[in-house]
Coordinates of C-alpha atoms in Angstrom, one line a residue:
X1 CA 5.2 64.6 -51.7
X2 CA 7.1 67.8 -52.3
X3 CA 5.2 71.1 -52.0
X4 CA 6.6 74.5 -53.1
X5 CA 5.9 77.6 -51.0
X6 CA 6.6 81.1 -52.3
X7 CA 9.5 82.9 -50.4
X8 CA 7.2 85.8 -49.3
X9 CA 4.7 83.4 -47.8
X10 CA 7.4 81.3 -46.2
X11 CA 9.1 84.4 -44.6
X12 CA 5.7 85.5 -43.1
X13 CA 4.7 82.0 -41.9
X14 CA 8.0 80.5 -40.8
X15 CA 9.9 83.2 -38.9
X16 CA 12.6 81.1 -37.2
X17 CA 14.7 80.4 -40.3
X18 CA 18.1 82.2 -40.4
X19 CA 18.3 84.9 -43.1
X20 CA 21.2 86.6 -44.8
X21 CA 21.2 89.7 -47.0
X22 CA 23.8 92.1 -48.3
X23 CA 23.3 95.8 -47.6
X24 CA 25.0 97.8 -50.4
X25 CA 24.7 101.0 -48.5
X26 CA 26.6 99.7 -45.5
X27 CA 28.7 97.3 -47.6
X28 CA 28.1 94.5 -45.1
X29 CA 26.1 91.3 -44.7
X30 CA 23.1 91.5 -42.4
X31 CA 22.4 88.2 -40.7
X32 CA 19.2 87.2 -38.7
X33 CA 18.9 84.2 -36.5
X34 CA 16.1 83.8 -34.0
X35 CA 16.8 83.2 -30.3
X36 CA 17.9 79.7 -29.6
X37 CA 18.7 77.4 -26.7
X38 CA 21.4 75.2 -28.1
X39 CA 23.8 75.3 -31.1
X40 CA 25.5 72.0 -31.9
X41 CA 27.6 70.6 -34.7
X42 CA 27.5 66.8 -35.0
X43 CA 29.3 64.4 -37.3
X44 CA 29.4 60.6 -37.8
X45 CA 32.0 58.6 -35.8
X46 CA 33.2 57.5 -39.3
X47 CA 32.6 59.4 -42.5
X48 CA 30.0 57.6 -44.6
X49 CA 27.6 59.5 -46.8
X50 CA 25.0 56.8 -46.9
X51 CA 25.0 56.3 -43.2
X52 CA 24.7 60.0 -42.7
X53 CA 21.3 60.2 -44.2
X54 CA 20.2 57.0 -42.4
X55 CA 21.3 58.4 -39.0
X56 CA 19.6 61.7 -39.7
X57 CA 16.4 59.9 -40.6
X58 CA 16.7 58.0 -37.2
X59 CA 16.9 61.3 -35.4
X60 CA 13.9 62.8 -37.4
X61 CA 11.9 59.6 -36.6
X62 CA 12.6 59.9 -32.9
X63 CA 11.5 63.5 -33.0
X64 CA 8.3 62.3 -34.8
X65 CA 8.4 64.8 -37.6
X66 CA 5.9 64.2 -40.4
X67 CA 7.0 67.1 -42.6
X68 CA 10.2 69.1 -43.0
X69 CA 10.5 72.7 -44.4
X70 CA 13.6 73.7 -46.3
X71 CA 14.6 77.4 -47.0
X72 CA 17.7 79.1 -48.1
X73 CA 19.1 82.0 -46.1
X74 CA 19.7 84.1 -49.2
X75 CA 17.0 85.3 -51.6
X76 CA 18.4 83.3 -54.6
X77 CA 17.1 80.4 -56.7
X78 CA 17.7 76.9 -55.4
X79 CA 19.4 75.9 -58.6
X80 CA 21.7 78.4 -60.4
X81 CA 21.8 78.6 -64.2
X82 CA 25.4 77.2 -64.2
X83 CA 24.2 74.3 -62.0
X84 CA 21.4 73.5 -64.3
X85 CA 23.8 73.1 -67.2
X86 CA 26.6 71.3 -65.5
X87 CA 26.8 67.5 -65.8
X88 CA 29.6 66.3 -63.6
X89 CA 28.7 62.8 -62.3
X90 CA 25.9 60.3 -62.3
X91 CA 24.7 61.2 -58.7
X92 CA 25.0 64.9 -59.4
X93 CA 22.9 64.6 -62.5
X94 CA 20.3 62.5 -60.7
X95 CA 20.0 65.1 -58.0
X96 CA 19.6 67.9 -60.5
X97 CA 16.9 65.9 -62.3
X98 CA 15.1 65.2 -59.1
X99 CA 15.0 68.9 -58.2
X100 CA 13.9 69.9 -61.7
X101 CA 11.1 67.2 -61.8
X102 CA 9.8 68.7 -58.5
X103 CA 9.7 72.3 -59.8
X104 CA 12.7 73.4 -57.8
X105 CA 14.6 75.1 -60.6
X106 CA 16.4 78.2 -61.7
X107 CA 13.6 80.7 -60.8
X108 CA 12.4 79.1 -57.6
X109 CA 13.7 80.7 -54.4
X110 CA 11.0 79.7 -51.9
X111 CA 10.5 77.1 -49.2
X112 CA 10.0 73.4 -49.9
X113 CA 7.8 71.2 -47.7
X114 CA 8.6 67.5 -47.8
X115 CA 6.4 64.7 -46.4
X116 CA 7.9 62.0 -44.2
X117 CA 7.7 59.3 -46.9
X118 CA 9.9 61.4 -49.1
X119 CA 12.5 62.4 -46.5
X120 CA 15.1 59.9 -47.6
X121 CA 15.0 60.6 -51.3
X122 CA 14.9 64.4 -50.8
X123 CA 17.7 64.4 -48.2
X124 CA 19.9 62.2 -50.4
X125 CA 19.7 64.6 -53.3
X126 CA 19.9 67.6 -51.1
X127 CA 23.1 66.3 -49.5
X128 CA 24.5 65.5 -53.0
X129 CA 24.1 69.1 -54.1
X130 CA 25.5 70.3 -50.8
X131 CA 28.6 68.2 -51.3
X132 CA 29.1 69.2 -55.0
X133 CA 28.0 72.8 -55.1
X134 CA 29.6 75.8 -53.2
X135 CA 26.4 77.7 -54.3
X136 CA 24.2 75.4 -52.3
X137 CA 25.6 76.1 -48.8
X138 CA 22.9 78.2 -47.2
X139 CA 19.8 76.0 -46.8
X140 CA 18.3 75.1 -43.4
X141 CA 15.5 72.7 -42.6
X142 CA 13.0 72.5 -39.8
X143 CA 9.8 70.9 -38.6
X144 CA 6.5 72.6 -39.2
X145 CA 6.4 74.1 -35.7
X146 CA 10.1 75.3 -36.0
X147 CA 11.4 73.7 -32.8
X148 CA 14.7 72.8 -34.3
X149 CA 16.9 73.9 -37.3
X150 CA 19.3 71.6 -39.2
X151 CA 21.9 72.5 -41.8
X152 CA 24.1 69.9 -43.6
X153 CA 27.6 71.0 -44.3
X154 CA 29.4 69.7 -47.4
X155 CA 31.8 67.8 -45.1
X156 CA 28.9 65.8 -43.7
X157 CA 28.8 67.6 -40.4
X158 CA 25.3 68.8 -39.4
X159 CA 24.5 72.0 -37.6
X160 CA 21.6 71.6 -35.1
X161 CA 20.0 74.7 -33.5
X162 CA 17.4 73.9 -30.8
X163 CA 14.8 76.7 -30.4
X164 CA 13.2 75.6 -27.1
X165 CA 14.1 73.7 -23.9
X166 CA 11.9 70.7 -24.6
X167 CA 13.4 70.0 -28.0
X168 CA 16.9 70.6 -26.6
X169 CA 16.4 67.9 -24.0
X170 CA 14.9 65.5 -26.5
X171 CA 17.7 66.1 -29.0
X172 CA 20.4 65.6 -26.4
X173 CA 18.8 62.5 -25.1
X174 CA 18.3 60.8 -28.5
X175 CA 21.5 61.9 -30.3
X176 CA 23.4 59.5 -28.0
X177 CA 21.4 56.6 -29.7
X178 CA 22.8 57.4 -33.1
X179 CA 26.2 57.2 -34.7
X180 CA 26.6 61.0 -34.3
X181 CA 29.2 62.6 -32.1
X182 CA 30.2 66.1 -31.2
X183 CA 32.2 67.9 -33.9
X184 CA 33.8 70.1 -31.3
X185 CA 33.5 73.2 -33.4
X186 CA 34.5 76.4 -31.7
X187 CA 31.8 78.5 -30.0
X188 CA 29.2 75.7 -30.0
X189 CA 27.5 73.8 -27.3
X190 CA 28.7 70.3 -26.3
X191 CA 26.6 67.2 -26.5

């Protein structure tokens, strides 16, 4: 099941999500990220979009997450009006319909809570929009207790931010049992 949470409630209840806003007075972006233990970028040994979701599901299963929360950094709708009118490919159209059917549309800017049984379907459509839409770059997802943050880049690389020592050790231990390897991005921790 997919449950929608208003942005205001999500910001009060889930305080570890990264946030980004533009300050017109200062003419600069203001970025917030909570304190973290580790910051990693991982990728598959070989690029394969189907395997990416399966390997991510393995990792989430190991961490025993029953629900995931998704929230964009920026206060904007999940689906822009141009996105809602664009029809570019079968998989893109399927992803757009999935989000619309679940109430995630042109006026919704809040958080989305997804149950474990729906992880694969949701993440598949989520990654499709990430790959096809430059507008859809700023979403993170986390477990209910906010121990770890994930962000999927359009390239298929995944940013992983661990927020406590225990989850950092668990992540480092289990990621070796997946097809993920270090992306070796500058200024990130190594696996």
